[in-house]
Tab-separated table of C-alpha atoms and ligand atoms in Angstrom:
chain	number	residue	atom	x	y	z
A	1	MET	CA	-1.603	-7.742	5.029
A	2	THR	CA	0.337	-6.593	7.606
A	3	GLY	CA	-0.037	-4.276	10.413
A	4	ARG	CA	2.059	-1.568	8.382
A	5	GLN	CA	-0.182	-2.218	5.175
A	6	ARG	CA	-3.218	-1.810	7.288
A	7	PHE	CA	-1.996	1.135	9.122
A	8	LEU	CA	-0.624	3.067	6.087
A	9	GLY	CA	-3.410	2.187	3.686
A	10	THR	CA	-5.983	3.531	5.991
A	11	LEU	CA	-4.008	6.651	5.977
A	12	HIS	CA	-4.255	6.710	2.154
A	13	ARG	CA	-7.728	5.652	2.224
A	14	ASP	CA	-6.539	2.491	0.288
A	15	PRO	CA	-9.753	0.633	-0.850
A	16	ALA	CA	-8.017	-2.866	-0.599
A	17	VAL	CA	-7.213	-2.352	3.131
A	18	GLU	CA	-8.747	-5.411	5.078
A	19	GLY	CA	-10.044	-5.007	8.573
A	20	HIS	CA	-9.470	-1.570	10.906
A	21	PRO	CA	-6.050	-0.756	12.053
A	22	VAL	CA	-5.303	-0.927	15.992
A	23	TRP	CA	-2.643	0.538	18.203
A	24	LEU	CA	-2.505	2.062	21.829
A	25	MET	CA	-0.993	5.515	22.902
A	26	ARG	CA	1.673	4.245	25.951
A	27	GLN	CA	1.356	0.442	24.711
A	28	ALA	CA	4.770	0.257	26.109
A	29	GLY	CA	5.014	0.816	29.674
A	30	ARG	CA	4.062	0.260	33.416
A	31	PHE	CA	0.897	-1.681	32.783
A	32	LEU	CA	3.256	-4.480	31.591
A	33	PRO	CA	5.353	-6.493	33.864
A	34	GLU	CA	8.197	-7.112	31.575
A	35	TYR	CA	8.367	-3.293	31.362
A	36	ARG	CA	8.676	-2.961	35.291
A	37	GLU	CA	11.338	-5.482	35.265
A	38	LEU	CA	13.278	-3.552	32.756
A	39	ARG	CA	12.445	-0.344	34.755
A	40	SER	CA	14.153	-2.188	37.738
A	41	ARG	CA	17.122	-2.141	36.579
A	42	HIS	CA	16.978	1.136	34.610
A	43	SER	CA	15.822	4.407	34.847
A	44	PHE	CA	13.445	6.216	32.714
A	45	MET	CA	15.923	8.380	31.159
A	46	GLU	CA	18.275	5.405	30.689
A	47	LEU	CA	15.978	3.696	28.727
A	48	VAL	CA	15.300	6.507	26.343
A	49	HIS	CA	19.131	7.520	25.883
A	50	ASN	CA	19.896	3.547	24.983
A	51	PRO	CA	18.529	2.695	21.430
A	52	ALA	CA	18.614	-0.845	22.309
A	53	LEU	CA	16.802	-0.736	25.363
A	54	CYS	CA	13.906	1.753	23.686
A	55	THR	CA	13.800	-0.901	21.161
A	56	GLU	CA	13.224	-3.777	23.419
A	57	ALA	CA	10.479	-1.740	25.311
A	58	ALA	CA	8.871	-1.067	22.071
A	59	LEU	CA	8.754	-4.311	21.108
A	60	GLN	CA	7.364	-5.984	24.642
A	61	PRO	CA	3.763	-5.111	23.440
A	62	LEU	CA	4.234	-5.959	19.774
A	63	ARG	CA	5.333	-9.522	21.336
A	64	ARG	CA	1.530	-10.295	23.526
A	65	PHE	CA	-1.005	-8.213	20.917
A	66	ASP	CA	-1.812	-8.370	17.536
A	67	LEU	CA	-1.154	-4.308	16.963
A	68	ASP	CA	-0.725	-2.833	13.806
A	69	ALA	CA	1.525	0.036	14.662
A	70	THR	CA	4.535	0.889	17.048
A	71	ILE	CA	5.821	4.517	18.252
A	72	VAL	CA	9.613	5.133	19.072
A	73	PHE	CA	9.937	4.912	22.826
A	74	SER	CA	11.326	7.865	23.492
A	75	ASP	CA	9.351	11.048	25.215
A	76	ILE	CA	7.974	14.536	24.136
A	77	LEU	CA	10.790	16.165	26.609
A	78	VAL	CA	13.751	15.319	24.963
A	79	ILE	CA	13.295	18.523	22.722
A	80	PRO	CA	13.681	20.685	25.881
A	81	ASP	CA	16.397	18.534	27.245
A	82	ALA	CA	18.804	19.093	24.233
A	83	LEU	CA	17.797	22.666	24.629
A	84	GLY	CA	19.806	22.470	27.974
A	85	MET	CA	16.810	22.806	30.453
A	86	GLY	CA	18.124	19.908	32.420
A	87	LEU	CA	15.339	17.327	32.343
A	88	SER	CA	14.888	14.716	35.167
A	89	PHE	CA	12.168	12.221	36.186
A	90	THR	CA	11.493	11.902	39.853
A	91	PRO	CA	9.554	8.856	40.730
A	92	GLY	CA	6.099	9.187	41.308
A	93	ASP	CA	6.155	12.688	40.416
A	94	GLY	CA	6.556	13.127	36.751
A	95	PRO	CA	9.174	15.070	34.829
A	96	ARG	CA	10.749	18.303	35.983
A	97	LEU	CA	12.728	20.968	34.165
A	98	ALA	CA	15.815	22.138	36.506
A	99	ASN	CA	15.941	25.397	33.813
A	100	PRO	CA	12.580	26.377	32.413
A	101	LEU	CA	11.930	29.158	29.897
A	102	ARG	CA	12.258	32.502	30.803
A	103	GLU	CA	13.885	34.222	27.969
A	104	GLN	CA	13.305	33.263	24.179
A	105	ARG	CA	16.976	33.380	23.881
A	106	GLN	CA	17.010	29.797	25.307
A	107	LEU	CA	15.301	28.554	22.367
A	108	GLU	CA	18.087	30.076	20.265
A	109	ARG	CA	20.641	28.084	21.870
A	110	PRO	CA	22.198	25.300	19.372
A	111	LEU	CA	20.246	21.907	20.051
A	112	GLY	CA	22.406	19.085	21.757
A	113	SER	CA	22.340	15.900	19.928
A	114	LEU	CA	19.034	14.163	19.645
A	115	ASP	CA	20.993	11.178	17.618
A	116	TYR	CA	19.665	8.542	19.987
A	117	VAL	CA	16.273	9.347	18.908
A	118	TYR	CA	17.293	8.771	15.588
A	119	GLU	CA	19.224	5.509	16.248
A	120	ALA	CA	16.038	4.245	18.320
A	121	VAL	CA	13.755	4.839	15.287
A	122	ALA	CA	16.509	3.198	13.005
A	123	GLN	CA	16.630	0.125	15.165
A	124	LEU	CA	12.869	-0.384	15.646
A	125	ARG	CA	12.639	-0.092	12.002
A	126	GLY	CA	14.798	-3.344	11.515
A	127	ALA	CA	12.913	-5.106	14.482
A	128	ALA	CA	9.435	-4.698	13.287
A	129	PRO	CA	9.483	-4.570	9.486
A	130	GLY	CA	5.598	-5.230	9.726
A	131	HIS	CA	4.719	-3.106	11.567
A	132	ALA	CA	3.755	0.796	10.981
A	133	LEU	CA	6.479	2.865	12.728
A	134	LEU	CA	5.486	6.109	14.043
A	135	GLY	CA	7.736	8.823	15.459
A	136	PHE	CA	6.513	11.596	17.264
A	137	ALA	CA	6.826	15.155	19.521
A	138	GLY	CA	5.005	17.142	21.699
A	139	ALA	CA	3.173	19.748	20.064
A	140	PRO	CA	4.415	23.559	20.473
A	141	TRP	CA	1.826	24.770	23.077
A	142	THR	CA	2.444	21.486	25.103
A	143	LEU	CA	6.169	22.106	25.212
A	144	TYR	CA	5.363	25.459	26.267
A	145	CYS	CA	3.408	24.319	29.007
A	146	TYR	CA	6.362	21.906	30.475
A	147	MET	CA	9.234	24.701	29.645
A	148	VAL	CA	7.746	27.474	31.145
A	149	ASP	CA	6.141	25.856	34.474
A	150	GLY	CA	9.060	23.314	34.460
A	151	GLU	CA	6.846	20.587	35.853
A	152	GLY	CA	3.279	18.804	34.907
A	153	GLY	CA	0.146	19.970	36.629
A	154	GLU	CA	-2.172	22.897	35.705
A	155	PHE	CA	0.557	25.283	34.224
A	156	PRO	CA	-0.167	28.206	35.874
A	157	LEU	CA	3.052	30.131	34.436
A	158	ALA	CA	2.356	29.444	30.687
A	159	ARG	CA	-0.999	29.905	30.590
A	160	GLN	CA	-0.153	33.298	32.093
A	161	SER	CA	2.910	34.149	29.908
A	162	ILE	CA	0.848	33.488	26.604
A	163	ARG	CA	-1.677	35.934	27.664
A	164	ALA	CA	0.537	38.574	29.359
A	165	ASP	CA	2.677	39.116	26.137
A	166	GLU	CA	1.013	37.462	22.798
A	167	LEU	CA	3.705	38.327	20.012
A	168	ARG	CA	6.526	37.157	22.706
A	169	ALA	CA	4.635	34.105	22.932
A	170	ARG	CA	3.649	33.614	18.939
A	171	ALA	CA	7.491	34.163	18.295
A	172	MET	CA	8.297	31.488	21.024
A	173	LEU	CA	5.869	28.889	19.617
A	174	ASP	CA	6.850	29.643	16.077
A	175	ARG	CA	10.246	28.835	17.272
A	176	LEU	CA	9.342	25.747	18.864
A	177	ALA	CA	7.313	24.767	15.957
A	178	ASP	CA	10.211	24.880	13.877
A	179	LEU	CA	12.438	22.755	16.662
A	180	VAL	CA	9.362	20.151	16.226
A	181	ALA	CA	9.292	20.278	12.479
A	182	HIS	CA	13.051	19.003	12.402
A	183	HIS	CA	12.866	16.720	14.984
A	184	LEU	CA	9.902	14.822	13.257
A	185	LEU	CA	11.657	15.114	9.939
A	186	ALA	CA	14.774	13.433	11.199
A	187	GLN	CA	12.782	10.722	12.584
A	188	LEU	CA	11.040	10.198	9.549
A	189	ARG	CA	14.482	10.076	7.351
A	190	ALA	CA	15.945	7.483	10.067
A	191	GLY	CA	12.673	4.989	9.446
A	192	ALA	CA	9.627	6.234	10.608
A	193	ASP	CA	6.309	5.623	8.510
A	194	ALA	CA	4.152	8.238	10.169
A	195	VAL	CA	4.630	10.798	12.964
A	196	GLN	CA	2.441	11.956	15.549
A	197	VAL	CA	2.203	15.448	17.264
A	198	PHE	CA	0.992	15.443	20.842
A	199	ASP	CA	-0.802	18.322	21.974
A	200	THR	CA	-2.045	16.655	25.260
A	201	TRP	CA	-2.387	20.332	26.729
A	202	ALA	CA	-4.353	21.538	24.088
A	203	GLY	CA	-7.767	21.604	26.125
A	204	ARG	CA	-5.853	24.066	28.922
A	205	LEU	CA	-6.378	27.216	26.408
A	206	ASP	CA	-9.959	28.575	25.525
A	207	ALA	CA	-10.822	27.884	21.939
A	208	ASP	CA	-10.311	31.500	20.748
A	209	THR	CA	-6.445	31.708	22.418
A	210	TYR	CA	-5.432	28.651	21.037
A	211	ALA	CA	-6.858	29.666	17.437
A	212	ARG	CA	-4.848	32.822	17.289
A	213	LEU	CA	-1.689	31.847	18.818
A	214	VAL	CA	-1.258	28.266	18.705
A	215	THR	CA	-2.826	27.043	15.260
A	216	PRO	CA	-0.157	29.115	13.450
A	217	GLY	CA	2.886	26.778	14.275
A	218	LEU	CA	0.735	23.584	13.660
A	219	GLU	CA	0.043	24.939	10.225
A	220	ARG	CA	3.635	25.817	9.642
A	221	ILE	CA	4.699	22.095	11.301
A	222	ALA	CA	1.982	20.256	8.843
A	223	ASP	CA	3.236	22.513	5.821
A	224	ARG	CA	6.776	21.494	6.451
A	225	LEU	CA	6.101	17.896	6.782
A	226	ALA	CA	3.108	17.927	3.744
A	227	GLU	CA	4.534	15.006	1.966
A	228	HIS	CA	4.418	12.657	4.904
A	229	ASP	CA	1.595	10.990	6.901
A	230	THR	CA	0.846	13.214	10.039
A	231	ILE	CA	-1.591	12.770	13.186
A	232	LEU	CA	-2.276	15.461	15.496
A	233	PHE	CA	-3.297	14.672	18.893
A	234	LEU	CA	-5.819	17.644	20.222
A	235	ARG	CA	-6.986	16.353	23.973
A	236	GLY	CA	-9.713	18.603	23.896
A	237	ALA	CA	-10.697	18.246	20.598
A	238	ASP	CA	-14.689	18.886	21.221
A	239	GLN	CA	-14.346	22.363	20.955
A	240	LEU	CA	-10.629	22.542	19.176
A	241	SER	CA	-11.423	20.855	15.738
A	242	ARG	CA	-12.509	23.631	13.889
A	243	ARG	CA	-9.952	25.658	14.954
A	244	VAL	CA	-7.128	23.859	13.151
A	245	GLY	CA	-9.079	22.792	10.018
A	246	LYS	CA	-6.510	24.651	8.124
A	247	ALA	CA	-3.613	22.630	9.176
A	248	ARG	CA	-2.897	19.622	6.835
A	249	PHE	CA	-2.264	16.801	9.204
A	250	THR	CA	-3.509	13.664	7.626
A	251	GLY	CA	-5.524	12.717	10.511
A	252	VAL	CA	-6.807	13.974	13.935
A	253	SER	CA	-6.472	11.592	17.346
A	254	VAL	CA	-9.082	12.785	19.880
A	255	ASP	CA	-9.710	11.962	23.188
A	256	ALA	CA	-12.703	9.929	24.822
A	257	GLY	CA	-14.364	13.507	25.526
A	258	ALA	CA	-14.889	14.393	21.947
A	259	ASP	CA	-18.036	13.534	20.008
A	260	LEU	CA	-16.239	11.552	17.258
A	261	SER	CA	-19.322	12.085	14.540
A	262	ALA	CA	-18.853	15.658	15.074
A	263	VAL	CA	-15.164	16.032	14.762
A	264	ARG	CA	-15.552	14.100	11.314
A	265	ARG	CA	-18.266	16.290	10.508
A	266	GLU	CA	-15.826	19.478	11.429
A	267	LEU	CA	-12.475	17.806	9.537
A	268	PRO	CA	-13.668	16.679	6.553
A	269	GLY	CA	-10.919	14.573	4.620
A	270	TRP	CA	-8.947	13.885	7.762
A	271	VAL	CA	-8.692	10.332	9.194
A	272	THR	CA	-9.833	9.968	13.220
A	273	GLN	CA	-8.219	7.732	15.568
A	274	GLY	CA	-8.975	7.119	19.280
A	275	ASN	CA	-12.247	8.278	21.454
A	276	VAL	CA	-12.450	4.989	23.916
A	277	ALA	CA	-11.792	6.122	27.712
A	278	SER	CA	-8.726	4.734	28.520
A	279	GLU	CA	-10.764	3.832	31.873
A	280	VAL	CA	-12.840	1.426	29.791
A	281	MET	CA	-9.756	-0.613	30.017
A	282	LEU	CA	-10.027	-1.069	33.644
A	283	GLY	CA	-12.630	-3.479	33.818
A	284	GLY	CA	-15.762	-1.538	31.566
A	285	ASP	CA	-17.867	-2.967	28.435
A	286	ILE	CA	-14.299	-2.978	26.154
A	287	GLU	CA	-16.187	-4.724	23.350
A	288	GLY	CA	-19.196	-2.331	23.543
A	289	ALA	CA	-16.498	0.708	23.525
A	290	VAL	CA	-15.257	-0.637	20.406
A	291	ARG	CA	-18.331	-0.997	18.818
A	292	GLY	CA	-19.365	2.265	19.934
A	293	VAL	CA	-16.631	3.713	17.530
A	294	PHE	CA	-17.545	1.918	14.782
A	295	GLU	CA	-21.066	2.842	15.109
A	296	ALA	CA	-19.913	6.856	15.673
A	297	THR	CA	-17.921	6.537	12.467
A	298	GLY	CA	-20.595	4.674	10.684
A	299	GLY	CA	-18.275	1.778	10.106
A	300	ALA	CA	-15.807	4.220	8.264
A	301	ARG	CA	-12.671	2.489	6.781
A	302	ASP	CA	-10.285	5.901	7.728
A	303	HIS	CA	-10.388	5.575	11.374
A	304	VAL	CA	-7.716	4.404	13.193
A	305	TYR	CA	-8.787	2.239	16.474
A	306	ASN	CA	-6.856	3.672	19.566
A	307	LEU	CA	-7.886	5.140	23.214
A	308	GLY	CA	-8.231	8.641	23.716
A	309	HIS	CA	-5.493	8.882	25.934
A	310	GLY	CA	-2.717	6.641	27.071
A	311	VAL	CA	-2.993	3.158	28.891
A	312	VAL	CA	-2.968	3.942	32.146
A	313	PRO	CA	-0.371	1.671	34.258
A	314	ALA	CA	-3.352	0.011	36.534
A	315	THR	CA	-5.054	-1.488	33.111
A	316	PRO	CA	-4.519	-5.762	33.148
A	317	PRO	CA	-2.988	-6.701	29.901
A	318	GLU	CA	-5.873	-8.802	29.073
A	319	SER	CA	-7.569	-5.691	28.888
A	320	VAL	CA	-5.591	-4.455	25.745
A	321	ALA	CA	-5.946	-7.919	24.255
A	322	ARG	CA	-9.480	-7.843	24.338
A	323	PHE	CA	-9.761	-4.502	22.728
A	324	VAL	CA	-7.652	-5.550	19.656
A	325	ASN	CA	-9.887	-8.638	19.241
A	326	ALA	CA	-12.783	-6.673	19.424
A	327	VAL	CA	-11.471	-4.234	16.809
A	328	ARG	CA	-10.620	-7.581	14.735
A	329	ALA	CA	-14.144	-8.616	15.056
A	330	LEU	CA	-15.542	-5.761	13.557
A	331	PRO	CA	-16.657	-6.380	10.044
B	1	LIG	O1	8.170	5.821	35.223
B	1	LIG	C1	8.171	5.277	34.104
B	1	LIG	O2	8.764	4.202	33.396
B	1	LIG	C2	7.840	6.460	32.992
B	1	LIG	C3	6.612	6.898	32.370
B	1	LIG	C4	6.973	7.108	30.989
B	1	LIG	C5	6.557	6.541	29.549
B	1	LIG	C6	6.635	4.829	29.330
B	1	LIG	C7	7.091	8.755	30.654
B	1	LIG	C8	7.483	9.656	31.631
B	1	LIG	N1	7.279	8.872	28.860
B	1	LIG	C9	6.937	7.586	28.189
B	1	LIG	C10	7.264	6.946	27.130
B	1	LIG	C11	6.539	7.726	26.289
B	1	LIG	N2	6.021	9.539	26.515
B	1	LIG	C12	5.786	7.542	24.830
B	1	LIG	C13	6.252	6.512	24.208
B	1	LIG	C14	5.563	5.379	24.754
B	1	LIG	C15	4.481	4.617	24.142
B	1	LIG	O3	3.386	5.371	23.687
B	1	LIG	O4	4.536	3.709	23.949
B	1	LIG	C16	5.474	8.821	24.211
B	1	LIG	C17	4.336	8.835	23.082
B	1	LIG	C18	5.023	9.414	25.492
B	1	LIG	C19	4.623	11.221	25.267
B	1	LIG	C20	4.570	11.879	26.409
B	1	LIG	N3	5.286	12.045	27.304
B	1	LIG	C21	3.512	12.781	26.547
B	1	LIG	C22	2.393	12.795	25.306
B	1	LIG	C23	1.474	11.865	25.395
B	1	LIG	C24	0.669	11.906	26.455
B	1	LIG	O5	0.228	10.665	27.311
B	1	LIG	O6	-0.245	12.730	27.012
B	1	LIG	C25	3.679	13.751	27.467
B	1	LIG	C26	2.707	14.941	28.166
B	1	LIG	C27	4.823	13.066	28.082
B	1	LIG	C28	5.313	13.762	29.370
B	1	LIG	C29	5.493	12.441	30.130
B	1	LIG	N4	6.214	11.820	30.263
B	1	LIG	C30	6.486	10.648	31.129
B	1	LIG	C31	5.200	11.129	31.973
B	1	LIG	C32	5.096	10.693	33.067
B	1	LIG	C33	4.741	12.208	31.192
B	1	LIG	C34	3.471	12.805	31.921
B	1	LIG	C35	3.540	13.836	32.936
B	1	LIG	C36	2.332	14.893	33.287
B	1	LIG	O7	1.166	14.013	33.814
B	1	LIG	O8	2.523	15.876	32.996
């Protein structure tokens, strides 16, 4: 059975699946010496705009580890960039948008081409035929955070503006939902098997505000993609899972702070993913953490093993090998 069959079979609850699927968010990136070598020759944006280099970055972890899935090498901020917000990455300082979101009409501009992402998906499809291929996008709220504040952090402007004028915020989040759905559908057409929507900053809003202003956009995305496999990464899922229950995603990916068995009770019918703390990979009990997820799910066959957030740059590659081996050793 290929990794692709194991991963997709799990999303579909196919009883013929052997073992448990495993991949890691940010499995391509700075924890790998070969990625750092690539980055010594190219800026991050050069990589993202070059499909051959994207393919190389995505293949690097597949050469080292027995992973079941691969995710296209790109970034959630390609959508603001295509809207003319002027994305740059300053070394050590993270992303920055030169023209942050101030007026709704900035979201009505014709979108610049994202064909370089779709070409990267198509190339990776050809290069990794045995792996499940994930496309992705930022969720409307997480995109709104970066777009309004223009950089990462506590997002004070985004949080203030969503409360100052709820109608206007809803309209902008709905428009972002349409752009996200469009970008995800194009990745699926280019060869992605499934897509993941990253709501990394979901936990920055209280649950009521989230349910009132953000969940409708998520429902809109899930409806547009109803025929496809979709995973919602919800950071802060412990308080939020019951607020997204009506959005018809295939699965939910939860952070390490979430009570996995509670989330599974609150979202019946959803496949789950994640929940292992990224910090465990820095010298912690990796095998015990994997075993803990197995026990929290009651050994369920509808869970995808992953971290609660991305692999951090200080992770020794050997830890990823141990994580994957621990999943392979599960009954
Ligand atoms: O310096 C470098 O080499 C760039 C580091 C880097 C990488 C490897 C960035 C900048 N983005 C990426 C690739 C990336 N980003 C992927 C594909 C690689 C993989 O997963 O294997 C994905 C899925 C993302 C998604 C992404 N970008 C998210 C959502 C997931 C998450 O980690 O929470 C977010 C919030 C971003 C924004 C972003 N891009 C890069 C950084 C450092 C950040 C976070 C900035 C911040 O903390 O606010």
